[in-house]
PDB file of C-alpha atoms in Angstrom:
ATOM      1  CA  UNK A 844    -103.922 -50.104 114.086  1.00 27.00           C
ATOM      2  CA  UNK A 845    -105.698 -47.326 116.285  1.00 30.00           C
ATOM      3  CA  UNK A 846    -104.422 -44.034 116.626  1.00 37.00           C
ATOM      4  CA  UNK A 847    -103.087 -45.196 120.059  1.00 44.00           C
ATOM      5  CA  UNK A 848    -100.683 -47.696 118.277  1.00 47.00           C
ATOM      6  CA  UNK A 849     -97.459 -46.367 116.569  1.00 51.00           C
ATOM      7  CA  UNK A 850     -94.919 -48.615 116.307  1.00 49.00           C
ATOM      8  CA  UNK A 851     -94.256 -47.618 113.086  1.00 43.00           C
ATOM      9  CA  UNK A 852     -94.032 -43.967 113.531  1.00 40.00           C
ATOM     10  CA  UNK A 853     -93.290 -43.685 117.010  1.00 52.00           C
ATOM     11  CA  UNK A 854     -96.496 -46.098 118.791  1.00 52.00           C
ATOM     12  CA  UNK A 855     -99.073 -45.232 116.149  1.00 44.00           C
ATOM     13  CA  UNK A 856    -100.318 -44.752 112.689  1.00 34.00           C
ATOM     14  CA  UNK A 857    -102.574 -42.255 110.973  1.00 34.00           C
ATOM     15  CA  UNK A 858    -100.730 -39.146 112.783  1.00 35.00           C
ATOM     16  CA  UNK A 859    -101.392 -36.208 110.303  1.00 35.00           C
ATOM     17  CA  UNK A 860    -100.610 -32.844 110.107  1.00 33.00           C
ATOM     18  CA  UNK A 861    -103.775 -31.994 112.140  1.00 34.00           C
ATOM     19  CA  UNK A 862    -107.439 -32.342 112.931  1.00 34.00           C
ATOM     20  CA  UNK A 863    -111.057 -31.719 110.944  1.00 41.00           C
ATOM     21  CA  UNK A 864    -109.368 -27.780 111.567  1.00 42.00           C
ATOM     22  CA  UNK A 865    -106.427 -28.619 109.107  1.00 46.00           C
ATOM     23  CA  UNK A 866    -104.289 -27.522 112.181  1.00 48.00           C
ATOM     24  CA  UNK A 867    -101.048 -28.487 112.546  1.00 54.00           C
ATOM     25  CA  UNK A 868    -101.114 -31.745 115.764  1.00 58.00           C
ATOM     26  CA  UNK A 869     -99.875 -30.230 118.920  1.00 73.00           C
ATOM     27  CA  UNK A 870     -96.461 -31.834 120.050  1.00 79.00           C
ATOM     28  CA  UNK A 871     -96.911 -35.264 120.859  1.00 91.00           C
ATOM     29  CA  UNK A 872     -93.502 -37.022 123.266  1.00 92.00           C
ATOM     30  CA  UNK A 873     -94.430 -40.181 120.497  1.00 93.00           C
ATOM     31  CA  UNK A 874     -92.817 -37.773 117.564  1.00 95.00           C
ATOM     32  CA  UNK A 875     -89.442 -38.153 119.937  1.00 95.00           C
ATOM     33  CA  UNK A 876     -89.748 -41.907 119.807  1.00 96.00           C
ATOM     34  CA  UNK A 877     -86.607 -43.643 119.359  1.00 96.00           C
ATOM     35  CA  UNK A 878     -89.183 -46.437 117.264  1.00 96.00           C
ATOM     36  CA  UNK A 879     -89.955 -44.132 114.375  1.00 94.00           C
ATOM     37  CA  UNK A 880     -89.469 -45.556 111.186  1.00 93.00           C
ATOM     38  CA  UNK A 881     -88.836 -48.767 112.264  1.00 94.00           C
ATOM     39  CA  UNK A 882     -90.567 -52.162 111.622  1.00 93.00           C
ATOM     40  CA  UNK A 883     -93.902 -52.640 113.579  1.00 93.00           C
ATOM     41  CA  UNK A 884     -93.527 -56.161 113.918  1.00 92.00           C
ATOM     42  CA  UNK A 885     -90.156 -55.900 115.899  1.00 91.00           C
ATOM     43  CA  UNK A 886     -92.179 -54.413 118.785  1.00 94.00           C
ATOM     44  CA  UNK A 887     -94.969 -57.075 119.024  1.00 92.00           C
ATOM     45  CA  UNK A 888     -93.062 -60.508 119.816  1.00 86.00           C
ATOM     46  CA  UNK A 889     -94.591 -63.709 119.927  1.00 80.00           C
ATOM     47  CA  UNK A 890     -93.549 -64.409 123.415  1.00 71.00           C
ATOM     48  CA  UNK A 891     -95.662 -62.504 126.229  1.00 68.00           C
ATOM     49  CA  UNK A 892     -93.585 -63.174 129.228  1.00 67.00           C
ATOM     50  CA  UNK A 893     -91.900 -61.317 132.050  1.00 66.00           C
ATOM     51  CA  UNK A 894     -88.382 -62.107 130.932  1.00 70.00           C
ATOM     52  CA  UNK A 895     -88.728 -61.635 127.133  1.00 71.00           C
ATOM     53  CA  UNK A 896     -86.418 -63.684 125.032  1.00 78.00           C
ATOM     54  CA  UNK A 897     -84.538 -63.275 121.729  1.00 79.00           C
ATOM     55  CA  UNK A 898     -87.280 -61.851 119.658  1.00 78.00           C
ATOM     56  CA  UNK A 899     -87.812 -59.088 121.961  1.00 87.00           C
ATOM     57  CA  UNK A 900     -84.183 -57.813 121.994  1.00 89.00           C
ATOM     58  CA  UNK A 901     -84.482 -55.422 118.961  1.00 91.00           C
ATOM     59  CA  UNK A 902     -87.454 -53.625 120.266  1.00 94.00           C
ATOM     60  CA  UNK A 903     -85.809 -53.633 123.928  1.00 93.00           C
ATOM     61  CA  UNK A 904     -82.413 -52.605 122.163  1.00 94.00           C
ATOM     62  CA  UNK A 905     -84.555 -49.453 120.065  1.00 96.00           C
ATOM     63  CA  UNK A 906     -86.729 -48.650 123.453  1.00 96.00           C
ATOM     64  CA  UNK A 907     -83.598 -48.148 125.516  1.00 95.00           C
ATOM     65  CA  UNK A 908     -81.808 -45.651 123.470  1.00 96.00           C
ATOM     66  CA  UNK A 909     -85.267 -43.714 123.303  1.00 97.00           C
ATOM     67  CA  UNK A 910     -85.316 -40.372 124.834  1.00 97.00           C
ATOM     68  CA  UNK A 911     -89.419 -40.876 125.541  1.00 97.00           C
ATOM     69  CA  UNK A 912     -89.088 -44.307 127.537  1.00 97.00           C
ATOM     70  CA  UNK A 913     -90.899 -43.738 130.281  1.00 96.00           C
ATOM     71  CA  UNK A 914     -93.361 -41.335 128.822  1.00 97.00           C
ATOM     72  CA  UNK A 915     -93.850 -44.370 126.878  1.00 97.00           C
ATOM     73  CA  UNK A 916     -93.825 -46.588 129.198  1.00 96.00           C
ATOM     74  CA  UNK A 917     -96.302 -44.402 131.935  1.00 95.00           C
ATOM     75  CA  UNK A 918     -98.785 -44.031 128.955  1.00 96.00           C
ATOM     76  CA  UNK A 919     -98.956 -47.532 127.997  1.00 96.00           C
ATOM     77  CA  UNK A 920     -99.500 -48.785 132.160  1.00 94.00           C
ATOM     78  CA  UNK A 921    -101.674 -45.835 132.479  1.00 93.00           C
ATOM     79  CA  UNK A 922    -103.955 -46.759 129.156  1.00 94.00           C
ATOM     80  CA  UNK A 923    -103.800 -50.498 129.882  1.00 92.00           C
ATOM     81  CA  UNK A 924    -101.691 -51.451 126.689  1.00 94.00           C
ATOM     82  CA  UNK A 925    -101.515 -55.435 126.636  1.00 91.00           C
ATOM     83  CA  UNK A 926     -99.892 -55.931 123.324  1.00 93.00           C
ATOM     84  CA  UNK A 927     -96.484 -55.144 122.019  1.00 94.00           C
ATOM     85  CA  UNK A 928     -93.880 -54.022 123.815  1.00 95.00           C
ATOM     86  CA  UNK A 929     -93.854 -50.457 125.367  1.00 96.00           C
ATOM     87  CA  UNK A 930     -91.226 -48.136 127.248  1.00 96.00           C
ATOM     88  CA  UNK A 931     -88.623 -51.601 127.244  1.00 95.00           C
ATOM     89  CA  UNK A 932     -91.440 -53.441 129.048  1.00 94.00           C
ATOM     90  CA  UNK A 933     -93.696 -56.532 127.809  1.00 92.00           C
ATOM     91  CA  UNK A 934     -97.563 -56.777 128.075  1.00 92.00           C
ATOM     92  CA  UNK A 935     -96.819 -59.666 130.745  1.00 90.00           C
ATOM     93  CA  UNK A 936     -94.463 -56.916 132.923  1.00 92.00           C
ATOM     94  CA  UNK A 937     -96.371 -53.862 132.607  1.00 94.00           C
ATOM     95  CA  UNK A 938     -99.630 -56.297 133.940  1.00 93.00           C
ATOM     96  CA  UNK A 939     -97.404 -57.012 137.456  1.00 93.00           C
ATOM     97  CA  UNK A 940     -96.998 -53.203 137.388  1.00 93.00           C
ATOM     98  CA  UNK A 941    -100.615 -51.994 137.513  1.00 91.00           C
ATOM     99  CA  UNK A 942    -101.134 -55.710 139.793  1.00 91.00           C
ATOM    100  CA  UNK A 943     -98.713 -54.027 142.141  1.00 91.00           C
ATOM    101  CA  UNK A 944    -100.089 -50.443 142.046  1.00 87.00           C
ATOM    102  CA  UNK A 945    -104.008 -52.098 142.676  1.00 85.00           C
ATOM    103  CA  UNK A 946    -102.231 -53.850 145.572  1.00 83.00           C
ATOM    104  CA  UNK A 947    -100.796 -50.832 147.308  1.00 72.00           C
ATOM    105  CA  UNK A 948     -98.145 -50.798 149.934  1.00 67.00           C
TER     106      UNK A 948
END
């Protein structure tokens, strides 16, 4: 997974202690993510619809106690995420949102 990608540790792996500078990484709102630690795979259901089913209510469950939800959420919409789910939203869901913004009032 990309750098972008941590479900494991909050949306993405390979977070370090710091750059090529061996400075420490500035604060991040994915090292407040209610989904560190837990399993990857929860967060990336088969299903890709805009009512997710069964094997989507862990990862909704874990987004919705997460103090970073919509920082999640804005960041995957913004960046055009269209895997997993992100900020309690699917791929399918946060699609109609950026549809809707492209359409305007």
């Amino acid at each position: 997974m990309a750098d972008n990608h941590r479900h494991t540790t909050g949306h993405t792996t390979g977070r370090g202690t710091g750059h090529a500078t061996g400075r420490a990484a500035e604060h991040d709102w994915r090292d407040e993510a209610a989904c560190l630690g837990e399993d990857p795979e929860i967060f990336f259901p088969l299903s890709d619809s805009l009512s997710p089913g069964a094997e989507a209510r862990t990862a909704l469950a874990v987004c919705r106690r997460c103090p970073v939800l919509l920082d999640c959420r804005n960041w995957a919409v913004e960046h055009g995420e269209d895997a997993g789910i992100w900020g309690a939203t699917t791929a399918a869901q946060r699609r109609a949102v950026r549809r809707a913004a492209l359409d305007g009032p």
